[in-house]
XYZ file of C-alpha atoms in Angstrom:
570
model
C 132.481 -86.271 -41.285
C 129.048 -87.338 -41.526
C 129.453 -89.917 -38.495
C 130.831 -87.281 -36.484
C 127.865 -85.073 -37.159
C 125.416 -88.053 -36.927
C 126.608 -88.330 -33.326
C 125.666 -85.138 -32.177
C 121.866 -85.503 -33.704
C 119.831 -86.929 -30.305
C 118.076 -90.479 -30.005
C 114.744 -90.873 -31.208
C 113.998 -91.237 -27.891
C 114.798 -87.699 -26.845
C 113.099 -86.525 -30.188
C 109.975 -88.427 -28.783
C 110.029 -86.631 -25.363
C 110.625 -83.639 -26.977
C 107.154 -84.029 -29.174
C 105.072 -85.557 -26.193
C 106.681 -81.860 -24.328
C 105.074 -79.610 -27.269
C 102.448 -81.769 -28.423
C 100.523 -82.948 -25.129
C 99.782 -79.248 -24.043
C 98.094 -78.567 -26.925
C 95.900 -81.072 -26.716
C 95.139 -80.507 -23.289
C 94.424 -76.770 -24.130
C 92.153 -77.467 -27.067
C 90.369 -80.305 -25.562
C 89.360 -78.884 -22.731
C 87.939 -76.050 -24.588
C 85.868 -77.945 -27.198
C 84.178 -79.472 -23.816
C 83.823 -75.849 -21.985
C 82.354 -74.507 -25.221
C 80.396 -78.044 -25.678
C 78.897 -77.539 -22.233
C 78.035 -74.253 -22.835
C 76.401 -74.256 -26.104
C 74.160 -77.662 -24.579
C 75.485 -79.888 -27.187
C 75.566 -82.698 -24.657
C 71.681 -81.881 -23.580
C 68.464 -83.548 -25.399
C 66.878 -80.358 -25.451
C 68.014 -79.980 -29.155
C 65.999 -83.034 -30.192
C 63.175 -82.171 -32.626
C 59.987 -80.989 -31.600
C 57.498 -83.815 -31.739
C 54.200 -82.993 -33.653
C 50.722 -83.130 -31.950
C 50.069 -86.291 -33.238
C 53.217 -87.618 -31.681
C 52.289 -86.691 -28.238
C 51.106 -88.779 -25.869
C 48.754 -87.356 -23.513
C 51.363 -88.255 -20.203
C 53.531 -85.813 -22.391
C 50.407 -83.051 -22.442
C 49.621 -83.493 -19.495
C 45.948 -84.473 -19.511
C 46.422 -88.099 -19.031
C 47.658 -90.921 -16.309
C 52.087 -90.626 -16.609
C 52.195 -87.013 -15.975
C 54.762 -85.604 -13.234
C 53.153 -87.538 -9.966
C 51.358 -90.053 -12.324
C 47.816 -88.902 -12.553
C 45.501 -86.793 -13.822
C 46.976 -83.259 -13.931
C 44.956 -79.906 -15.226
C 41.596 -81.457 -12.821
C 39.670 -79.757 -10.179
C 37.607 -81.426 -7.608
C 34.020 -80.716 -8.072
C 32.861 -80.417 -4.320
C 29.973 -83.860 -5.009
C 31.339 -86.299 -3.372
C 30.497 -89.225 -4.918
C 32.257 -87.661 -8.606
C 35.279 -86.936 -6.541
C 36.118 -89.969 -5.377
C 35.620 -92.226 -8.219
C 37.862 -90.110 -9.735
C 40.160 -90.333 -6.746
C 40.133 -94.130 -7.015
C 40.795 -93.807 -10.882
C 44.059 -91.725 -10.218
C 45.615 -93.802 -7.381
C 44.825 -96.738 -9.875
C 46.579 -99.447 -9.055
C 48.702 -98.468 -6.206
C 47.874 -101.189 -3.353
C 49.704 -98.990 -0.962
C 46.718 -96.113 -1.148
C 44.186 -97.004 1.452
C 40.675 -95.120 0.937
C 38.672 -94.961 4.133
C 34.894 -94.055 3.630
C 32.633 -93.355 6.531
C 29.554 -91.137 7.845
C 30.344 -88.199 10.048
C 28.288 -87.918 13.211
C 25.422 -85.877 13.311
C 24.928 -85.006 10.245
C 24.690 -87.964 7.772
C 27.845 -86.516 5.686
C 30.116 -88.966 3.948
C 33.577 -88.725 3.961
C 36.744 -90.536 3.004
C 40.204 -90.288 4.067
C 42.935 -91.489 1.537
C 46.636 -92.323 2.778
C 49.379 -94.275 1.784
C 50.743 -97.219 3.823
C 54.150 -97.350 5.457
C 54.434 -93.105 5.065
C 51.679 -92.320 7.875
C 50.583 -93.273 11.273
C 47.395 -94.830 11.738
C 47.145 -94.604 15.507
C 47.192 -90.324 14.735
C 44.614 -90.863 11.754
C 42.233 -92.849 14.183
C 43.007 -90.285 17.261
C 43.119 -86.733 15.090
C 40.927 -87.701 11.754
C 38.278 -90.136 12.222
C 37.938 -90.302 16.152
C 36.829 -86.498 16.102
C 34.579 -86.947 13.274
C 33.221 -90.408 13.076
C 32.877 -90.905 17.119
C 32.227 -87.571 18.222
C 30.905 -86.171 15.195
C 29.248 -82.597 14.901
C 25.505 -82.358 16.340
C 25.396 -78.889 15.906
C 25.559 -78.882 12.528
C 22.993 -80.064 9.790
C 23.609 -80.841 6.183
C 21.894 -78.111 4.982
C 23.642 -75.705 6.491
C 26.693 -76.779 4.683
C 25.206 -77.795 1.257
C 23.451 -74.153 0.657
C 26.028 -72.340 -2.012
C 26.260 -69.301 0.247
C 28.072 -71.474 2.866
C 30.020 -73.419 0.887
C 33.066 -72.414 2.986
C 31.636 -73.278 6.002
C 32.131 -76.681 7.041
C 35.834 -76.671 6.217
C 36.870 -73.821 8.666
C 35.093 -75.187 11.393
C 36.531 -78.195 10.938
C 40.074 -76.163 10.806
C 39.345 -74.297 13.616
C 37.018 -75.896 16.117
C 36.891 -80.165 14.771
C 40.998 -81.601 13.878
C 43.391 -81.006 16.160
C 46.055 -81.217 14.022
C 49.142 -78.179 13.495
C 49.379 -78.699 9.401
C 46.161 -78.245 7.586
C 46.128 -77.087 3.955
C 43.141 -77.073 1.049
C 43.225 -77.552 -1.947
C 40.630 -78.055 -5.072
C 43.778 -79.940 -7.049
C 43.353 -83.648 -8.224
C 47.316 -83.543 -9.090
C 48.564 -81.770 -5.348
C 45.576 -83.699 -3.666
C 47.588 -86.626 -5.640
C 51.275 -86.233 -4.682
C 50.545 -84.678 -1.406
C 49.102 -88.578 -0.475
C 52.015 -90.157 -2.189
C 54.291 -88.282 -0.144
C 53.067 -88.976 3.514
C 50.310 -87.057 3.875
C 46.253 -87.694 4.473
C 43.322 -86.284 2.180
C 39.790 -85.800 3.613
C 36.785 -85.538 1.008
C 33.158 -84.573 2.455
C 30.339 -83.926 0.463
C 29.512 -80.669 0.071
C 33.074 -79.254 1.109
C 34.647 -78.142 -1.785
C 37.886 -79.418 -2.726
C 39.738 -81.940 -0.172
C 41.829 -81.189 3.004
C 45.628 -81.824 3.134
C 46.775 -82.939 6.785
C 50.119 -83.829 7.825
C 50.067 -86.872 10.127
C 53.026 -88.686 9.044
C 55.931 -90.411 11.068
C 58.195 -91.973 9.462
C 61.090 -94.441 10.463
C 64.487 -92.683 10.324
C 68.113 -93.091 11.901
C 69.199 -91.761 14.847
C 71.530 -89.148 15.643
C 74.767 -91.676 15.381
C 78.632 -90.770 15.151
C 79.965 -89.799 11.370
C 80.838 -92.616 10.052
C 83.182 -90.764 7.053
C 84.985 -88.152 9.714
C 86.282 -89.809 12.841
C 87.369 -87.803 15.451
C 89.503 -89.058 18.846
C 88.387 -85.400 19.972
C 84.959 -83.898 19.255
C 81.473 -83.873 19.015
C 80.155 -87.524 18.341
C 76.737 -86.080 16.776
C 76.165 -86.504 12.799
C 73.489 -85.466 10.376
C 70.535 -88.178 9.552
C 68.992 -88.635 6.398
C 66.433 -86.699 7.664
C 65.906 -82.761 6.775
C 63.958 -81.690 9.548
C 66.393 -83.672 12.303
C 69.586 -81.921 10.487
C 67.905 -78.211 10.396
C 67.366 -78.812 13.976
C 70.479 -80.089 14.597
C 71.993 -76.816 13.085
C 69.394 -74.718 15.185
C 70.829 -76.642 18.310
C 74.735 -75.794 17.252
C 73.841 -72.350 16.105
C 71.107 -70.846 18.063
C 71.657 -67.400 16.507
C 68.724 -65.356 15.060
C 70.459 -64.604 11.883
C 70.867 -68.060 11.065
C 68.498 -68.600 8.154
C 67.304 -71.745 6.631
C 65.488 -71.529 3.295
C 63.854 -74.412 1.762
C 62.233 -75.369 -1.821
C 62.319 -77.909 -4.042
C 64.189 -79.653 -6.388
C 63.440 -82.481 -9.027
C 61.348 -82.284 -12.205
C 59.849 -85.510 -11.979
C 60.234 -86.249 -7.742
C 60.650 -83.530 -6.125
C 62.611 -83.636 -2.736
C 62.872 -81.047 -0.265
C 66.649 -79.097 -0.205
C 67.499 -76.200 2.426
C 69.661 -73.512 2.089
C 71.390 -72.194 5.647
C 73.305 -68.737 6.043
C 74.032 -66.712 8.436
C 72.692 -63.307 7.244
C 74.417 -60.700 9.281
C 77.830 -62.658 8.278
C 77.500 -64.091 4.543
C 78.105 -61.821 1.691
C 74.405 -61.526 -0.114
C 76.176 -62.141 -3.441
C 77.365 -65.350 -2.483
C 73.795 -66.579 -0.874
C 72.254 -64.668 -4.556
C 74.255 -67.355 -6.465
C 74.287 -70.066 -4.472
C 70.236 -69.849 -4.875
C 70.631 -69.258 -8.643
C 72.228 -72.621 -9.153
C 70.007 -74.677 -7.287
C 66.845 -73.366 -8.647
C 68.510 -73.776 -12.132
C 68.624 -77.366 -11.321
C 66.778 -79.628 -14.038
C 66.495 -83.236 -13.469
C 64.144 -85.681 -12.750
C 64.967 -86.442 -9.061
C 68.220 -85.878 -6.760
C 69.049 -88.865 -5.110
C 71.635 -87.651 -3.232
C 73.866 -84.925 -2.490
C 76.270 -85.449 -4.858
C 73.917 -85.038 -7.458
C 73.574 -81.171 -6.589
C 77.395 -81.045 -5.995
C 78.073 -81.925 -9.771
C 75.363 -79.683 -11.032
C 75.994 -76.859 -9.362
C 80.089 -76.586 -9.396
C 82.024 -73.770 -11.254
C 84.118 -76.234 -13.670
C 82.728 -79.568 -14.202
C 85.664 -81.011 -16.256
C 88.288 -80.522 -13.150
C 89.588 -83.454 -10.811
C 89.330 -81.595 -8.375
C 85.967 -81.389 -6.234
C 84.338 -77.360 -5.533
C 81.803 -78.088 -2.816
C 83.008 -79.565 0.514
C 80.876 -82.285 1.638
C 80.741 -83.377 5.091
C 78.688 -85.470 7.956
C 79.634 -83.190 11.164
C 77.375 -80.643 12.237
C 80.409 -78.553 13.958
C 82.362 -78.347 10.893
C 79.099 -76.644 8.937
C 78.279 -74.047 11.850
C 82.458 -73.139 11.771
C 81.889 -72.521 7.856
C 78.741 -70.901 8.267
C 80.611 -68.248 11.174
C 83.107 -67.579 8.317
C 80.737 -66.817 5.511
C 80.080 -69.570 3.969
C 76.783 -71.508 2.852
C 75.397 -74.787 3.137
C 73.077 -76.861 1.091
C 70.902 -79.616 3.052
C 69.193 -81.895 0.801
C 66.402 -84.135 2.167
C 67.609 -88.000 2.249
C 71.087 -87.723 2.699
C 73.591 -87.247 5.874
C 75.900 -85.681 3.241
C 75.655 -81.495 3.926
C 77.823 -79.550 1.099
C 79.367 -76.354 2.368
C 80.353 -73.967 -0.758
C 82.767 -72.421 -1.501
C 85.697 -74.224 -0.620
C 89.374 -74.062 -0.831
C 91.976 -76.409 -1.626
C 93.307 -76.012 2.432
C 90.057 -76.779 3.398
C 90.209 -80.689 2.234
C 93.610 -80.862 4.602
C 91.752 -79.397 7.762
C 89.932 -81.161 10.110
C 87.386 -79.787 12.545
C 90.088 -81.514 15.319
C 92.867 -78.966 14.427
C 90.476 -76.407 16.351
C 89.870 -78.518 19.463
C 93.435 -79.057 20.132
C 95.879 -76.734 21.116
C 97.419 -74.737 18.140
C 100.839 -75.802 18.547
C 100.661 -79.598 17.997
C 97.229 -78.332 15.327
C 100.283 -76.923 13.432
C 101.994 -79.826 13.583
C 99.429 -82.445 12.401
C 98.308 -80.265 9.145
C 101.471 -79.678 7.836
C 101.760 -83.365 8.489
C 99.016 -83.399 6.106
C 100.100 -81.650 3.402
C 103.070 -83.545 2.821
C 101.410 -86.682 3.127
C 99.431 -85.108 0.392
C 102.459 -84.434 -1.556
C 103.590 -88.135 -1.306
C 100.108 -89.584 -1.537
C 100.447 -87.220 -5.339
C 104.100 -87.434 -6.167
C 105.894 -90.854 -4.404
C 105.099 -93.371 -7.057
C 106.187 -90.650 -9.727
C 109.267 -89.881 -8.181
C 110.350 -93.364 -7.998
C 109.991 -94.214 -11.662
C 111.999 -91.036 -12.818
C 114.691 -92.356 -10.381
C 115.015 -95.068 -11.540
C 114.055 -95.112 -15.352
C 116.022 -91.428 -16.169
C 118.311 -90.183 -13.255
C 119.470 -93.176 -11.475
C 122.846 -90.438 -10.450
C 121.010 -88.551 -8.355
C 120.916 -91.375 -5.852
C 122.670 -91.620 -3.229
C 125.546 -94.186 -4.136
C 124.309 -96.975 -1.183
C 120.577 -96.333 -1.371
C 121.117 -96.595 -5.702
C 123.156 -100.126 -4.733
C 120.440 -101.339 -2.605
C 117.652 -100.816 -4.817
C 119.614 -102.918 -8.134
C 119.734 -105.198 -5.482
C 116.058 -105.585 -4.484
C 115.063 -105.264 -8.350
C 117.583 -107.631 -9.623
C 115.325 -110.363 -11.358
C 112.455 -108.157 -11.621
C 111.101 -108.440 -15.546
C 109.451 -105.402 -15.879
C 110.184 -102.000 -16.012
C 109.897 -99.871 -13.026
C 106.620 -98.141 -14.434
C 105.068 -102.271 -15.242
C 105.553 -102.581 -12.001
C 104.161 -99.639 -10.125
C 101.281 -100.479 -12.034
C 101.104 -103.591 -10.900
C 101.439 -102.916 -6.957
C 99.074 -99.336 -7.332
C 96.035 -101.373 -9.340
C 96.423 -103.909 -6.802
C 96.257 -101.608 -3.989
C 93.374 -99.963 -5.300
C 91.284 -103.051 -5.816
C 91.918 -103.930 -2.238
C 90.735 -100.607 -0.875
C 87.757 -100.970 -3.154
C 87.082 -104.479 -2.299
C 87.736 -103.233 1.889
C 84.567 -100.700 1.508
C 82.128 -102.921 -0.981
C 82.468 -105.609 1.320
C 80.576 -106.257 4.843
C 82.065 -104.774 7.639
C 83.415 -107.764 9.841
C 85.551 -108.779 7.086
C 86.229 -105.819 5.102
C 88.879 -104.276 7.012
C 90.319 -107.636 7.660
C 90.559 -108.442 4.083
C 92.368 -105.386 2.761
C 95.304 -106.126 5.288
C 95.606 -109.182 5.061
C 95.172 -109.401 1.199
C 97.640 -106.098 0.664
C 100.112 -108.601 2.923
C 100.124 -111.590 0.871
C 99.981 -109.492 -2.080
C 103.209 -107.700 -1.561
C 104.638 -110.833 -0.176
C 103.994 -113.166 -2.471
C 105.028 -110.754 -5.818
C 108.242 -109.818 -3.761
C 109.122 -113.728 -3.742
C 108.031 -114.378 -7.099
C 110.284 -111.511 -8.205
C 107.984 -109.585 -10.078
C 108.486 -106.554 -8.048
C 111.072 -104.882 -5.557
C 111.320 -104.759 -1.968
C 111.744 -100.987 -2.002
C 108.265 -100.543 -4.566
C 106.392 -102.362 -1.355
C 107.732 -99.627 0.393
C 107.052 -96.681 -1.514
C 103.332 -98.008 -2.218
C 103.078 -98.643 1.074
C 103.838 -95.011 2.286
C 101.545 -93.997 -0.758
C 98.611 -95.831 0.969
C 99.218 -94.679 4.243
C 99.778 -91.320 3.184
C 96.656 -91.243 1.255
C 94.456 -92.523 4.398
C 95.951 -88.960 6.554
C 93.378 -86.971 4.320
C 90.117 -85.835 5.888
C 87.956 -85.734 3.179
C 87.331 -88.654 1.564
C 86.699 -86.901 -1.879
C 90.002 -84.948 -2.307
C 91.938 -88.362 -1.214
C 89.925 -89.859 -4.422
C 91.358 -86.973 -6.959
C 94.721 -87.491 -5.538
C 94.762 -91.250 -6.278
C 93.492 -90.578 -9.549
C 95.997 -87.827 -10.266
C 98.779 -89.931 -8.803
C 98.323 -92.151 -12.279
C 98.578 -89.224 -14.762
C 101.863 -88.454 -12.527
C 103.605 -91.871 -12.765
C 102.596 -91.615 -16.547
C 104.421 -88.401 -17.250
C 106.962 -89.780 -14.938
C 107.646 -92.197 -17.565
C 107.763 -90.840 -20.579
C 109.574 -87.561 -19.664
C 111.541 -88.680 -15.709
C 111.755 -86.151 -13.590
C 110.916 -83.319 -15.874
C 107.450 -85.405 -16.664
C 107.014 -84.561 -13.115
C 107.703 -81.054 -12.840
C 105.775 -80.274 -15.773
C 102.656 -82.298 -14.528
C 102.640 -80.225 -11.106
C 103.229 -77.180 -12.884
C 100.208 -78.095 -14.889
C 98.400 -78.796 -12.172
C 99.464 -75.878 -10.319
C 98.183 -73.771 -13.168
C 94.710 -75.329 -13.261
C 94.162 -75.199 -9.334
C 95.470 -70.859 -9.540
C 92.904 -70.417 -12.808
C 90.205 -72.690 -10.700
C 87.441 -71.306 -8.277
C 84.432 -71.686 -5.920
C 81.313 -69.785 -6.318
C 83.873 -66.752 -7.441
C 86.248 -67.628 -4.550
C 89.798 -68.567 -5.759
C 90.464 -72.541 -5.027
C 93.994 -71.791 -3.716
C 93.261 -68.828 -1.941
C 94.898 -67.219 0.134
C 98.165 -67.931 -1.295
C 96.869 -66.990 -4.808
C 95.479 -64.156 -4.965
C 97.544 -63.338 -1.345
C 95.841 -62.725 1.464
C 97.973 -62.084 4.632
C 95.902 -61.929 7.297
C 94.638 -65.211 5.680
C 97.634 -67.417 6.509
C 96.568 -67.487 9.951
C 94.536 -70.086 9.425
C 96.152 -71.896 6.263
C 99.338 -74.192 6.238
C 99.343 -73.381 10.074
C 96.768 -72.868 12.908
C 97.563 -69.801 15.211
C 96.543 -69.269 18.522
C 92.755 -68.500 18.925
C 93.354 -65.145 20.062
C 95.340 -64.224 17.407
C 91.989 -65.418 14.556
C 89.917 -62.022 15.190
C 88.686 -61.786 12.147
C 87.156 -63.793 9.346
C 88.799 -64.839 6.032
C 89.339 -61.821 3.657
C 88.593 -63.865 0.954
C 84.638 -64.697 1.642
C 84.195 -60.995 1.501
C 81.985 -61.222 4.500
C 79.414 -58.613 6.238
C 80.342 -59.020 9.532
C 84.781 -59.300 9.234
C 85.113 -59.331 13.587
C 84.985 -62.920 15.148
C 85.220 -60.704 18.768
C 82.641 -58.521 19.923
């Protein structure tokens, strides 16, 4: 009796499963939690260290001392005497061999002055033509000392040397040490002359940059063959030349606690909802950091939920595919020193579209991007799929395709999720290796080593013949997504699949999308739903979702960015 009820108590296997079903979850849940709440509460951030005591300051830390944000002397003014002013110019720049003083006598009137600038950042040839030429050549005979050095016209000298002496477009003045400081270490000139009080600011740099080449990251067969530079001004101007509309507005400020870098923000006012361009600003100036070096550092600081896979900024190098999210509402952040423009917020479709699908008639357009979404579905799912085939529900193969693959994996040691590990890792370390190495070889390298690879494990009968197959439509699957970013989640997702995939088969898998499905509907952008418009459902949305419709048929912009202006036609 007890044998025959012993028989109907399940494996410990399916016990396992079972657990791993209730147990995983809940962890999950609570996990992700503790690091929401973590995040919030600024567990992870130093400002919970201990105050310091006076005594434990140093004066870089006050303030008052060489270390402070530019590295000199902060909290200074200039005193107007010349000779004070500069040695105390000379003792801020310090050691900096790059920070070239030039001292000389202004014509006519026996004045010294000194310009300081910083090699490699400015032109000489415009300081000799615009700065000392005027002044040091031609001088100012009409003017005497004293009619400078009297307190009453203590003002004097440096507007007429604004308005009548430099003819230069960006003058500024400031009495400063710290701004007189930074404003030299960042590309710009300083002129001291006794009895002028403070020191003039003039903008005479040129620096080398780029030129306007093809995107490197977003190849199109048909398109514009302009990209962004690293260079702020060239890319606001390259967005003035796309969208020469007078509602197109560009705000700039800064960003960096320690090196500050210049960051834009462009809109179209008349189109954008002002809540979105109110938040996007709210993030950005809530930026803390020392410096950004890139975009990506303002993408990560600046997203909605920093523990998903998935990315909520769309980052891109084409100037056409910012000015077609800017006519639908959206906003763009421009940082200085990077090609890299992020576009917020963005949808899940988004990552699967490609400025092409526009230029192209909308028939094949339809075509190509559901192409894309089911590469995206393999590129996710294939390698998942297989395992659960083979490790749990071998029966629902066909009966010759289930023949053919004992065949091919007759001899192979490992099991079939040893083995997908094998050929993925090995995959991915050759697409790595492709992209760190240079570019003659690169390419050359990842085919030819993903060859011999495959070749060479088939023969030593590690893996199967079908495996090479299914990672091999993986790959190429993979390489159909636009953005290089959301291919990256999807590789790294495709591992959590193959892992449920073994442990549970095929039911692993449908409760991993399901998960996964459930993060991406509870998931948003700058308050716009990540899967919209299928969730929350937006009809006239679909228009320009799985498929592209006609151009005529696209009169109004996406219900979803709530935006001022809804009619494309006018």
């Amino acid at each position: 009796m007890w044998s025959t009820i012993l028989s109907y108590v399940p494996k410990w296997t399916i016990w396992a499963q079972a657990f791993m079903v209730f147990i995983v979850p809940i962890i999950i849940y609570f996990t992700t939690n503790w690091f929401h709440t973590a995040i919030k509460r600024g567990s992870f951030s130093r400002k919970n260290k201990m105050t310091p005591s006076p005594k434990d300051i140093s004066p870089a830390e006050a303030g008052i001392g060489p270390g402070t944000e530019t590295g000199h002397y902060a909290n200074i003014k200039l005193t107007g005497i010349y000779t004070t002013d500069l040695i105390t110019v000379r003792e801020t720049f310090g050691k900096n061999a790059d920070v070239h003083i030039r001292e000389f006598t202004i014509r006519g009137t026996n004045t010294r002055a000194a310009i300081m600038y910083t090699e490699g950042l400015t032109d000489t040839d415009l300081i000799d033509q615009y700065l000392i030429e005027p002044l040091m050549i031609k001088g100012i005979p009409e003017l005497k000392q004293e009619s400078f050095l009297h307190p009453e016209q203590a003002d004097f000298l440096s507007t007429y040397l604004k308005t009548q002496i430099l003819p230069v477009s960006e003058v500024q003045e400031t009495e400063s040490l710290q701004k007189l400081a930074k404003s030299v270490l960042t590309g710009k000139n300083a002129l001291l002359v006794d009895g002028m009080p403070g020191a003039m600011l003039i903008g005479t740099s040129r620096l080398k940059t780029r030129g306007v080449d093809e995107p490197l990251s977003e190849g199109l067969l048909r398109g514009p063959r302009i990209g962004f530079t690293e260079e702020l001004s060239d890319n606001t101007g390259i967005l003035r030349r796309y969208g020469s509309d007078q509602s197109l507005f560009i705000e700039k400020l800064e960003v960096g606690s320690r090196i500050k870098k210049d960051l834009a923000i462009a809109y179209i006012q008349d189109i954008a909802d002002p809540k979105l361009v109110t938040e996007v600003m709210k993030r950005v100036k809530s930026i803390d950091m020392d410096m950004m070096l890139e975009s990506g550092y303002v993408e990560q600081l600046i997203e909605d939920d920093a523990l998903s896979p998935f990315q909520q900024t769309l980052n891109t190098e084409r100037p056409d595919r910012v000015i077609g999210a800017l006519l639908e509402g959206r906003v763009a952040i421009l940082l200085d020193g990077t090609p890299f423009v992020l576009v917020v917020p963005v949808t899940f479709s988004m990552l699967l579209q490609s400025p092409e699908d526009y230029y192209e008639r909308w028939i094949p357009s339809t075509f190509l991007r559901i192409l894309r979404f089911m590469a995206a579905m393999l590129a996710l799912l294939a390698p998942a799929l297989y395992i659960s085939f083979i490790s749990f529900h071998p029966g629902l193969i066909p009966t010759k395709l289930v023949l053919t693959i004992i065949e091919t994996r007759s001899g192979v040691p490992f099991p079939s999720i040893i083995e997908a590990l094998i050929m993925e890792l090995s995959i991915e370390i050759l697409r790595e290796a492709g992209i760190r190495l240079p570019k003659p070889i690169g390419p050359a390298m990842g085919i030819v080593g993903g060859l011999i690879i495959g070749q060479a494990a088939v023969q030593a009968g590690i893996i199967s013949q079908f495996l090479v197959i299914v990672v091999a439509v993986t790959a190429i699957s993979s390489f159909t997504i636009p953005v290089y970013s959301a291919g990256l989640t999807l590789r790294l997702l495709r591992f959590a699949a193959m892992f449920s995939a073994a442990v549970m088969g095929l039911y692993g898998v449908v409760m991993f999308f399901l998960l996964m499905c459930t993060h991406l509907a509870r998931l948003s952008s700058f308050g716009v739903p990540y899967i919209a418009p299928a969730v929350p459902y937006h009809l006239s949305d679909w228009k320009d979702f799985v498929i592209r419709a006609p151009l005529n048929m696209m009169r109004r912009r996406p219900d979803m960015m709530n935006p001022t202006d809804e009619d494309r036609k006018k």
